[in-house]
Coordinates of C-alpha atoms (C1' of nucleotides) in Angstrom, one line a residue:
Chain A
M181 CA 23.3 -4.1 12.0
L182 CA 21.3 -4.8 15.3
A183 CA 18.4 -7.2 14.0
T184 CA 15.7 -5.9 16.5
A185 CA 12.5 -4.4 14.8
F186 CA 9.7 -1.8 14.3
T187 CA 8.6 1.2 13.3
T188 CA 6.8 2.2 16.4
A189 CA 8.3 1.3 19.6
G190 CA 11.9 2.4 18.5
D191 CA 11.9 0.7 14.3
L192 CA 13.5 -2.6 15.5
G193 CA 16.7 -2.2 15.3
N194 CA 17.9 0.9 13.5
G195 CA 15.1 4.0 11.0
R196 CA 12.9 5.5 13.1
S197 CA 9.3 5.1 11.6
V198 CA 8.7 8.8 10.5
L199 CA 10.6 12.8 11.3
D200 CA 11.5 11.5 15.0
A201 CA 10.9 14.6 17.4
A202 CA 13.9 14.2 18.8
A203 CA 15.9 14.6 16.0
P204 CA 18.8 17.3 16.0
A205 CA 17.8 20.7 17.0
A206 CA 19.2 21.9 14.0
R207 CA 16.5 24.5 12.8
D208 CA 14.6 23.1 10.7
P209 CA 11.6 24.8 7.5
L210 CA 9.5 21.6 7.6
D211 CA 9.1 22.1 11.6
D212 CA 9.3 26.4 12.0
R213 CA 5.5 26.1 9.6
L214 CA 4.3 23.2 11.3
A215 CA 5.0 25.8 14.9
R216 CA 3.0 28.5 12.5
A217 CA 0.0 26.0 11.4
A218 CA -3.2 25.8 13.4
P219 CA -3.5 22.8 15.6
R220 CA -6.4 20.5 15.2
T221 CA -8.1 18.5 18.2
I222 CA -9.2 14.5 16.7
E223 CA -11.7 12.8 19.3
A224 CA -11.0 9.2 20.1
R225 CA -11.4 7.0 17.8
E226 CA -11.8 9.9 15.0
H227 CA -10.2 9.3 11.6
I228 CA -7.8 11.9 10.2
F229 CA -7.5 10.6 6.7
C230 CA -9.1 7.1 5.9
E231 CA -7.9 4.2 2.9
G232 CA -8.7 6.2 -0.1
D233 CA -9.0 9.5 0.7
R234 CA -6.2 12.3 -1.6
A235 CA -3.7 13.3 -0.2
T236 CA -3.9 16.9 1.0
H237 CA -1.4 17.6 3.5
V238 CA 1.6 15.8 6.1
Y239 CA 1.0 15.8 10.5
R240 CA 3.0 15.7 13.0
V241 CA 1.3 14.8 16.0
E242 CA 1.8 17.0 18.8
V243 CA -0.7 15.0 21.8
G244 CA -1.7 11.3 21.9
H245 CA -1.5 9.2 19.8
L246 CA -2.7 8.0 16.1
C247 CA -2.6 4.1 15.3
I248 CA -1.7 4.1 11.2
Y249 CA -3.1 0.4 9.8
R250 CA -4.6 -0.8 6.2
M251 CA -7.9 -2.9 5.9
M252 CA -8.5 -5.5 3.2
S253 CA -12.9 -6.5 2.3
D254 CA -13.2 -8.9 4.4
G255 CA -12.2 -7.4 7.5
R256 CA -9.2 -7.7 8.3
R257 CA -6.9 -5.4 9.7
Q258 CA -2.7 -4.8 9.5
V259 CA -1.8 -1.5 12.0
V260 CA 1.2 -0.8 10.6
D261 CA 2.2 1.8 12.6
F262 CA 1.6 3.9 15.5
A263 CA 2.4 7.9 16.0
Y264 CA 3.7 9.8 19.2
P265 CA 4.1 13.1 19.4
G266 CA 7.1 14.6 16.7
D267 CA 6.2 12.0 14.4
I268 CA 4.8 13.8 11.3
I269 CA 2.7 10.5 9.5
G270 CA 0.7 11.2 5.8
L271 CA 4.1 11.6 4.4
G272 CA 4.4 9.2 0.8
A273 CA 0.7 8.8 0.0
L274 CA 0.6 9.5 -3.6
G275 CA -2.6 11.1 -5.1
E276 CA -4.5 9.1 -2.3
H277 CA -3.5 7.7 1.5
G278 CA -2.8 4.0 1.5
E279 CA -3.2 3.5 4.7
S280 CA -5.6 5.2 7.6
A281 CA -5.2 7.2 10.5
Q282 CA -7.3 6.8 13.7
A283 CA -6.6 8.3 17.6
M284 CA -6.2 6.3 20.1
E285 CA -7.6 8.7 22.3
R286 CA -8.2 12.9 22.1
T287 CA -5.4 13.5 19.2
V288 CA -4.1 17.2 18.4
V289 CA -2.1 17.3 15.3
R290 CA -0.9 20.3 12.9
G291 CA -1.2 20.4 9.3
M292 CA 0.8 21.3 6.5
P293 CA -0.4 21.3 2.7
L294 CA 1.3 19.4 0.2
A295 CA 2.0 21.9 -2.6
T296 CA 2.9 24.1 0.8
L297 CA 5.6 21.3 1.5
R298 CA 6.7 20.6 -2.4
E299 CA 7.2 23.9 -2.5
L300 CA 9.6 24.0 0.3
A301 CA 11.0 21.1 -0.4
Q302 CA 11.8 23.1 -4.0
T303 CA 14.7 26.0 -2.2
D304 CA 15.6 23.4 0.6
H305 CA 17.7 21.2 -1.2
R306 CA 18.2 19.4 2.5
L307 CA 14.8 19.0 3.2
G308 CA 14.1 17.4 0.4
M309 CA 16.8 15.1 1.0
K310 CA 15.9 14.7 5.0
L311 CA 11.8 13.7 3.1
Y312 CA 13.5 10.8 0.8
E313 CA 15.9 9.7 4.5
A314 CA 12.2 9.6 6.1
L315 CA 10.8 7.4 4.2
S316 CA 13.8 5.0 3.7
R317 CA 13.2 5.1 7.6
E318 CA 9.7 3.9 7.2
L319 CA 10.9 1.8 4.6
M320 CA 13.9 0.2 6.9
A321 CA 11.1 -0.1 9.4
A322 CA 8.7 -1.8 6.9
R323 CA 10.7 -4.4 6.2
E324 CA 10.9 -4.7 10.1
L325 CA 7.7 -5.8 11.0
L326 CA 7.8 -8.1 7.9
F327 CA 10.8 -10.0 9.2
T328 CA 9.5 -9.8 12.5
V329 CA 5.8 -11.0 11.2
S330 CA 7.1 -13.6 8.7
Q331 CA 9.4 -15.2 11.0
R332 CA 9.4 -15.4 14.1
T333 CA 6.5 -17.1 17.3
A334 CA 3.8 -15.2 19.2
T335 CA 6.7 -15.0 22.4
E336 CA 9.9 -13.1 19.8
R337 CA 6.7 -10.5 18.3
V338 CA 5.7 -9.8 21.4
A339 CA 9.3 -9.5 23.5
A340 CA 10.2 -7.7 20.4
F341 CA 7.2 -5.2 20.7
L342 CA 7.9 -4.5 23.7
L343 CA 11.5 -3.7 23.5
A344 CA 10.9 -1.2 20.5
L345 CA 8.3 0.3 22.9
S346 CA 11.8 0.6 25.2
R347 CA 13.8 1.7 23.2
R348 CA 11.1 5.0 21.6
A349 CA 10.5 5.4 24.7
V350 CA 13.8 5.6 26.2
R351 CA 14.2 8.4 23.2
R352 CA 12.0 10.0 24.4
G353 CA 13.1 10.8 27.7
E354 CA 11.4 8.2 29.3
S355 CA 11.7 5.2 31.5
A356 CA 13.1 2.5 29.4
T357 CA 10.7 -0.2 32.1
E358 CA 7.9 1.1 33.5
I359 CA 6.0 1.5 29.8
V360 CA 2.9 2.5 29.2
L361 CA 0.8 1.6 26.6
P362 CA -1.8 3.6 24.3
M363 CA -2.9 0.8 22.0
T364 CA -5.6 -2.0 23.5
R365 CA -5.0 -5.6 22.3
M366 CA -6.3 -5.3 19.4
D367 CA -4.3 -3.2 17.9
I368 CA -1.3 -5.1 19.1
A369 CA -2.7 -8.5 17.7
D370 CA -3.1 -6.6 13.8
F371 CA 0.4 -4.7 14.2
L372 CA 1.7 -8.4 14.6
G373 CA -0.8 -10.8 13.0
L374 CA -1.5 -12.5 15.9
T375 CA -4.7 -12.9 17.8
I376 CA -5.8 -10.6 21.3
E377 CA -6.3 -14.1 22.8
T378 CA -2.4 -14.7 22.0
V379 CA -1.0 -11.6 22.6
S380 CA -3.1 -11.6 26.4
R381 CA -1.6 -15.1 27.0
T382 CA 2.0 -14.1 26.3
L383 CA 1.7 -11.5 27.7
T384 CA 0.8 -13.6 31.2
R385 CA 3.3 -16.1 30.5
L386 CA 6.2 -13.4 30.4
R387 CA 4.5 -11.9 33.9
T388 CA 4.5 -15.5 35.8
D389 CA 8.4 -15.7 34.5
H390 CA 8.6 -12.9 36.1
V391 CA 10.1 -11.1 32.6
I392 CA 7.3 -8.4 33.0
D393 CA 5.1 -7.0 34.8
L394 CA 1.5 -6.0 34.6
E395 CA -0.4 -3.6 35.9
Q396 CA -4.2 -2.4 34.9
C397 CA -3.7 -3.7 31.2
I398 CA -2.1 -0.5 30.8
L399 CA 1.4 -0.1 32.2
V400 CA 4.1 -2.7 32.1
T401 CA 7.7 -3.3 33.5
I402 CA 10.1 -4.6 32.4
C403 CA 11.7 -7.0 35.4
N404 CA 14.3 -8.8 33.5
P405 CA 15.8 -7.0 30.0
A406 CA 17.8 -9.8 29.2
A407 CA 15.5 -11.8 29.5
L408 CA 13.4 -9.8 27.4
A409 CA 15.9 -9.2 24.4
E410 CA 16.8 -13.3 24.7
L411 CA 13.4 -14.0 24.0
A412 CA 12.8 -11.4 20.9
Q413 CA 15.9 -13.1 19.4
S414 CA 15.2 -16.8 19.2
S415 CA 13.5 -17.8 21.9
G416 CA 15.2 -20.6 22.2
Q417 CA 14.1 -22.6 19.4
V418 CA 16.5 -24.1 16.9
G419 CA 14.5 -25.5 14.1
R420 CA 16.3 -26.4 10.8
R421 CA 16.1 -22.7 9.3
G422 CA 18.9 -22.3 12.2
Chain B
M947 CA -8.4 0.1 -4.0
L948 CA -7.9 -3.4 -5.2
A949 CA -6.3 -5.7 -1.7
T950 CA -3.9 -7.8 -3.8
A951 CA -0.4 -7.9 -3.6
F952 CA 3.2 -8.0 -4.1
T953 CA 6.1 -5.9 -5.0
T954 CA 8.0 -8.4 -7.3
A955 CA 5.0 -9.1 -9.5
G956 CA 2.7 -6.3 -9.4
D957 CA 2.4 -5.2 -6.5
L958 CA -0.1 -6.8 -5.4
G959 CA -2.8 -4.4 -6.3
N960 CA -1.1 -0.6 -7.0
G961 CA 2.6 0.6 -7.0
R962 CA 4.8 -1.2 -8.4
S963 CA 7.8 -2.3 -5.9
V964 CA 10.9 0.2 -7.5
L965 CA 10.7 2.0 -11.0
D966 CA 10.0 0.1 -14.0
A967 CA 10.8 -0.4 -17.3
A968 CA 7.1 -0.7 -18.9
A969 CA 7.2 3.5 -17.6
P970 CA 6.2 6.6 -19.4
A971 CA 8.6 7.3 -22.7
A972 CA 9.3 11.2 -21.4
R973 CA 12.8 11.8 -21.8
D974 CA 14.0 10.4 -18.2
P975 CA 18.0 11.9 -17.4
L976 CA 17.8 9.1 -15.0
D977 CA 18.0 6.5 -17.8
D978 CA 20.2 8.2 -20.0
R979 CA 22.5 8.2 -17.7
L980 CA 22.3 4.4 -17.4
A981 CA 22.3 3.7 -20.3
R982 CA 25.7 5.0 -20.7
A983 CA 26.9 3.0 -17.8
A984 CA 29.1 0.9 -18.0
P985 CA 27.5 -3.3 -17.7
R986 CA 28.8 -5.7 -14.5
T987 CA 27.9 -8.9 -15.2
I988 CA 26.6 -11.0 -12.0
E989 CA 27.4 -14.9 -12.1
A990 CA 24.5 -16.8 -10.5
R991 CA 24.4 -16.7 -6.8
E992 CA 26.6 -14.1 -6.5
H993 CA 25.7 -10.9 -4.6
I994 CA 26.0 -6.9 -5.9
F995 CA 25.9 -6.0 -2.6
C996 CA 25.5 -7.2 1.5
E997 CA 23.6 -6.2 4.6
G998 CA 25.6 -4.0 5.8
D999 CA 27.7 -3.4 2.5
R1000 CA 28.0 0.5 2.2
A1001 CA 25.8 1.9 -0.7
T1002 CA 27.6 3.7 -3.1
H1003 CA 25.3 3.2 -6.4
V1004 CA 22.3 2.5 -7.3
Y1005 CA 21.8 -0.7 -10.6
R1006 CA 18.9 -1.0 -12.8
V1007 CA 18.6 -4.8 -14.8
E1008 CA 19.5 -5.2 -17.6
V1009 CA 18.9 -8.8 -18.1
G1010 CA 18.2 -11.4 -15.2
H1011 CA 17.0 -11.4 -12.3
L1012 CA 18.3 -10.4 -8.7
C1013 CA 16.8 -12.2 -5.4
I1014 CA 16.7 -9.1 -2.0
Y1015 CA 16.5 -10.2 1.4
R1016 CA 17.4 -10.2 4.9
M1017 CA 19.1 -12.8 6.7
M1018 CA 18.7 -12.5 10.8
S1019 CA 21.4 -13.8 13.1
D1020 CA 19.9 -16.9 13.1
G1021 CA 19.8 -17.9 9.7
R1022 CA 16.4 -17.1 9.0
R1023 CA 15.6 -15.4 6.0
Q1024 CA 13.0 -12.8 4.8
V1025 CA 13.5 -12.0 0.4
V1026 CA 11.8 -8.3 0.0
D1027 CA 11.8 -8.4 -3.6
F1028 CA 12.7 -9.9 -6.9
A1029 CA 13.8 -7.7 -9.1
Y1030 CA 13.3 -7.9 -13.0
P1031 CA 15.0 -6.3 -15.9
G1032 CA 14.2 -2.4 -15.9
D1033 CA 14.2 -2.5 -12.0
I1034 CA 16.5 -0.6 -10.5
I1035 CA 18.0 -1.7 -7.2
G1036 CA 19.7 0.1 -4.0
L1037 CA 17.4 3.3 -3.9
G1038 CA 16.4 4.3 -0.1
A1039 CA 19.0 2.8 1.3
L1040 CA 21.2 5.1 3.9
G1041 CA 25.1 5.3 4.0
E1042 CA 24.7 1.4 4.4
H1043 CA 22.3 -1.4 2.2
G1044 CA 19.6 -2.3 5.0
E1045 CA 19.7 -5.9 2.6
S1046 CA 21.6 -7.9 0.0
A1047 CA 20.9 -8.0 -3.2
Q1048 CA 21.5 -12.0 -4.9
A1049 CA 21.5 -13.0 -8.6
M1050 CA 19.4 -16.1 -9.7
E1051 CA 21.0 -16.3 -12.5
R1052 CA 23.6 -14.9 -14.4
T1053 CA 22.6 -11.1 -14.7
V1054 CA 23.8 -8.1 -15.6
V1055 CA 23.2 -4.7 -14.7
R1056 CA 24.4 -0.7 -14.7
G1057 CA 25.4 1.1 -12.3
M1058 CA 25.5 4.5 -11.2
P1059 CA 27.5 6.3 -8.4
L1060 CA 24.6 7.7 -5.0
A1061 CA 27.1 11.1 -5.1
T1062 CA 25.5 11.4 -9.4
L1063 CA 22.4 11.0 -8.1
R1064 CA 21.9 13.4 -6.2
E1065 CA 23.8 16.0 -8.3
L1066 CA 21.0 14.9 -10.9
A1067 CA 18.4 14.7 -8.6
Q1068 CA 19.6 18.4 -7.4
T1069 CA 20.0 19.9 -10.9
D1070 CA 16.3 18.2 -12.2
H1071 CA 13.4 18.4 -9.6
R1072 CA 11.8 16.1 -11.7
L1073 CA 13.9 13.6 -10.9
G1074 CA 13.9 14.3 -6.9
M1075 CA 10.4 13.4 -7.6
K1076 CA 10.8 10.6 -9.5
L1077 CA 12.5 8.8 -6.7
Y1078 CA 11.1 10.0 -3.6
E1079 CA 7.1 8.3 -5.4
A1080 CA 9.7 5.7 -6.4
L1081 CA 10.2 5.0 -2.7
S1082 CA 7.0 6.1 -1.9
R1083 CA 5.9 3.0 -4.6
E1084 CA 8.3 0.6 -2.4
L1085 CA 7.1 1.1 1.4
M1086 CA 3.5 0.1 -0.3
A1087 CA 5.0 -2.6 -1.5
A1088 CA 6.3 -3.7 1.6
R1089 CA 3.3 -3.0 3.2
E1090 CA 1.8 -4.7 0.8
L1091 CA 3.4 -8.1 1.4
L1092 CA 3.7 -7.3 5.4
F1093 CA -0.5 -7.3 4.6
T1094 CA -0.3 -10.8 2.8
V1095 CA 2.3 -12.6 4.6
S1096 CA 1.0 -11.5 8.2
Q1097 CA -2.9 -11.5 8.1
R1098 CA -3.4 -14.4 4.4
T1099 CA -3.2 -17.9 5.4
A1100 CA -0.9 -20.6 2.5
T1101 CA -3.0 -20.8 -0.3
E1102 CA -4.1 -17.2 -0.2
R1103 CA -0.1 -16.4 0.4
V1104 CA 0.3 -18.2 -2.9
A1105 CA -2.5 -17.6 -5.1
A1106 CA -1.8 -14.2 -4.5
F1107 CA 2.3 -14.7 -5.5
L1108 CA 1.0 -16.7 -8.6
L1109 CA -1.3 -13.4 -9.6
A1110 CA 1.3 -11.0 -9.1
L1111 CA 3.7 -12.4 -11.4
S1112 CA 1.2 -12.6 -13.3
R1113 CA 0.2 -9.2 -13.7
R1114 CA 4.0 -8.0 -13.7
A1115 CA 4.7 -10.1 -16.6
V1116 CA 1.6 -8.4 -18.5
R1117 CA 3.2 -5.1 -17.7
R1118 CA 6.4 -6.6 -19.4
G1119 CA 4.5 -7.9 -22.6
E1120 CA 4.9 -11.3 -21.9
S1121 CA 2.5 -14.4 -21.9
A1122 CA -0.5 -13.5 -18.6
T1123 CA -0.6 -17.0 -18.3
E1124 CA 2.7 -18.9 -18.7
I1125 CA 4.3 -17.9 -16.0
V1126 CA 8.0 -18.7 -16.0
L1127 CA 9.1 -18.7 -12.7
P1128 CA 13.4 -17.7 -12.2
M1129 CA 13.6 -18.8 -8.5
T1130 CA 13.4 -21.3 -6.6
R1131 CA 11.1 -23.4 -3.8
M1132 CA 13.4 -21.6 -1.5
D1133 CA 12.5 -18.1 -2.7
I1134 CA 9.3 -18.2 -3.0
A1135 CA 9.1 -19.7 0.2
D1136 CA 11.0 -16.9 2.3
F1137 CA 9.7 -14.4 0.4
L1138 CA 5.8 -15.7 1.5
G1139 CA 6.8 -17.1 5.1
L1140 CA 6.2 -20.5 4.5
T1141 CA 8.5 -23.4 4.6
I1142 CA 9.6 -25.4 0.9
E1143 CA 7.6 -28.2 1.8
T1144 CA 4.1 -26.2 2.1
V1145 CA 4.9 -24.4 -0.9
S1146 CA 5.5 -27.5 -2.6
R1147 CA 2.5 -29.2 -1.4
T1148 CA 0.3 -26.1 -1.8
L1149 CA 1.6 -25.7 -5.8
T1150 CA 0.3 -29.4 -6.0
R1151 CA -2.9 -29.1 -5.1
L1152 CA -3.3 -26.0 -6.6
R1153 CA -2.9 -28.3 -9.4
T1154 CA -4.8 -31.2 -9.0
D1155 CA -7.8 -28.8 -8.5
H1156 CA -7.0 -27.7 -12.2
V1157 CA -6.0 -24.3 -11.2
I1158 CA -2.8 -24.2 -12.6
D1159 CA -0.3 -26.7 -14.8
L1160 CA 3.0 -27.5 -13.7
E1161 CA 5.9 -28.5 -15.8
Q1162 CA 9.6 -29.1 -14.6
C1163 CA 9.1 -27.2 -11.6
I1164 CA 9.7 -23.6 -13.0
L1165 CA 6.5 -22.9 -16.1
V1166 CA 3.5 -22.0 -14.3
T1167 CA 0.5 -22.8 -16.5
I1168 CA -2.3 -21.1 -14.8
C1169 CA -5.8 -22.4 -16.1
N1170 CA -8.6 -20.8 -13.7
P1171 CA -7.2 -17.2 -13.6
A1172 CA -10.9 -16.7 -11.7
A1173 CA -10.6 -19.5 -9.5
L1174 CA -6.8 -18.5 -8.0
A1175 CA -8.3 -14.4 -7.5
E1176 CA -11.2 -15.8 -5.8
L1177 CA -8.1 -18.3 -4.0
A1178 CA -6.3 -15.5 -3.1
Q1179 CA -9.3 -13.5 -1.6
S1180 CA -10.3 -14.7 1.1
S1181 CA -9.8 -18.7 0.3
G1182 CA -13.0 -19.6 1.7
Q1183 CA -12.9 -19.2 5.4
V1184 CA -14.8 -16.6 7.2
G1185 CA -13.6 -17.2 11.1
R1186 CA -14.7 -14.2 13.4
R1187 CA -12.2 -12.1 11.4
G1188 CA -14.0 -11.0 9.2
Chain C
dC447 C1' -28.3 -0.9 37.9
dG448 C1' -27.8 -2.7 33.2
dG449 C1' -25.6 -2.8 29.6
dG450 C1' -21.2 -2.7 25.7
dC451 C1' -16.6 -3.2 25.8
dG452 C1' -11.6 -5.1 26.5
dG453 C1' -9.0 -8.0 28.9
dT454 C1' -8.4 -12.8 31.2
dT455 C1' -8.8 -18.2 30.3
dG456 C1' -9.6 -22.4 29.4
dA457 C1' -11.1 -26.2 25.4
dT458 C1' -10.4 -27.6 21.1
dG459 C1' -8.8 -28.4 16.4
dA460 C1' -6.5 -27.0 12.2
dG461 C1' -3.5 -25.0 9.5
dC462 C1' 1.7 -25.2 8.9
dA463 C1' 6.5 -26.7 9.8
dT464 C1' 8.7 -30.4 10.8
dC465 C1' 10.7 -34.9 10.4
dA466 C1' 11.9 -38.5 7.4
dA467 C1' 12.2 -40.9 3.3
dC468 C1' 12.6 -40.4 -2.0
dA469 C1' 13.1 -38.9 -8.0
dC470 C1' 14.3 -35.7 -10.6
dT471 C1' 17.8 -32.9 -12.5
dT472 C1' 23.0 -31.7 -13.4
dG473 C1' 27.5 -31.2 -13.1
dT474 C1' 31.7 -34.0 -11.9
dG475 C1' 35.1 -37.1 -12.9
dG476 C1' 37.1 -41.4 -13.4
Chain D
dC604 C1' 30.4 -42.1 -22.1
dC605 C1' 28.7 -43.5 -17.2
dA606 C1' 28.5 -43.2 -12.4
dC607 C1' 28.4 -41.0 -8.8
dA608 C1' 26.8 -37.1 -5.7
dA609 C1' 24.8 -33.0 -4.4
dG610 C1' 21.2 -30.0 -5.2
dT611 C1' 16.4 -29.4 -5.4
dG612 C1' 11.9 -30.6 -5.7
dT613 C1' 8.1 -33.4 -3.7
dT614 C1' 5.1 -36.1 -1.0
dG615 C1' 3.9 -38.9 3.6
dA616 C1' 3.4 -39.3 9.0
dT617 C1' 3.7 -36.7 13.0
dG618 C1' 3.2 -33.1 16.5
dC619 C1' 3.6 -28.2 17.8
dT620 C1' 1.5 -23.7 17.5
dC621 C1' -2.1 -20.3 17.3
dA622 C1' -6.3 -19.6 15.7
dT623 C1' -11.5 -20.2 17.4
dC624 C1' -14.8 -21.1 20.0
dA625 C1' -17.0 -19.6 24.7
dA626 C1' -17.5 -18.2 28.7
dC627 C1' -16.2 -15.1 32.6
dC628 C1' -14.2 -11.4 35.2
dG629 C1' -13.9 -6.1 35.5
dC630 C1' -14.7 -1.4 34.0
dC631 C1' -16.9 2.9 32.1
dC632 C1' -20.5 4.7 31.2
dG633 C1' -25.8 5.6 30.2

DNA sequence: CGGGCGGTTGATGAGCATCAACACTTGTGG
DNA sequence: CCACAAGTGTTGATGCTCATCAACCGCCCG
């Protein structure tokens, strides 16, 4: 098993963070239902649901990007995932949502009531299994992120993040080296457990080292994928734990 | 929703990390089956399963304690959970296990084949739902731990850890203030994303501040629960993020 | 034009990892 | 039964990483 690591970007290593659009095209009752559901548009910075809200629907992202996060009473924030088109969010909520889902830009989703989902799952065992597997993947992704945040240095985290985004882009049929960041530095920082300054500095250093190229703060070009992968793994440090 | 935090010890805040023994006593087909399964004894430091092993069973802990963890190629380790008697481990594995389960002392478990579990889940919808909920709680717990490791200081982490252990003890009908640590400093460190020295020093400071008492490195007495809870929350630091 | 937001860069220092030495416990073999 | 070795925990000295505080730039939008 590879140790790479993120839910958002290719879910670091293995499992996907959420049911992914790139899944096999077998007729899926969930997809069928969602395709018939009315689309709902969310403006930038608006929330689909918030931590503590009663969970009523699951949603599939059609257009745009979402940021899934938790807040602490004193304002500290932990981003747990970024949702891309095709991703399904709101799974795993028991009664109420454990995190908030905010649109990073104008975003379109389709929703399905939980009651309908439960009904479908009871008549179709394969769907029940799919939901279970989706949740398992989210759990794997969460632990992968835990690992990254807990054990890796700032450089390792940022490198792993970019690689994860790259992998995710490939799965979506996009370029592996030209990556558009839909999220702000603040979002990245709160995802990786760093500050915006550290994220910014780390990206700058990667640029001066010719590992990546940066344009308009939003477009990252991976110039040296091998070096980036190397940095993501151990960044040269050894330490007693190695 | 409270922000407290751990899977192991009371799963910081809300969900339990695994199906918990203290669950309502309604006739449970899973419990029934497991009760009839043959017990298996695991010696200290032995593994029930390892990262990458093909997943064949789920297990319920009968006696003893387990440490659930992941390793990185360079030796860095992340403990994701501690399993206590009554806890069920091995859920959520897709094909192969994503983490290793090691006995911290002589431990007894009962296992059930995944095939049997799947069968039961298909005939009994309530069991399928239970498994789904158990996984949801594990996901919540994983994110809670992520939050703790990512955003909190060393003191906050250790304090939250002790509180979680205390909560877990209460659920098990044991003392809330006299806590026996079944794990080593190394396990705690790898759980909280710290070093053993930092864990040791933090515990020592808590003792000199008369928040806890320490005997034989293994028995923690919480002298001042309120102070401990205070420390777990924000430890007085403000910072720009507050 | 001016204010606000997001991003970058610099200076400084705190928190924690690292390295090192020592105390204590446990188990093993003479 | 004791000595010794290995494992676990504690404490101290030092330095690095990254957070913090601060200033500045560019952009968007009213």
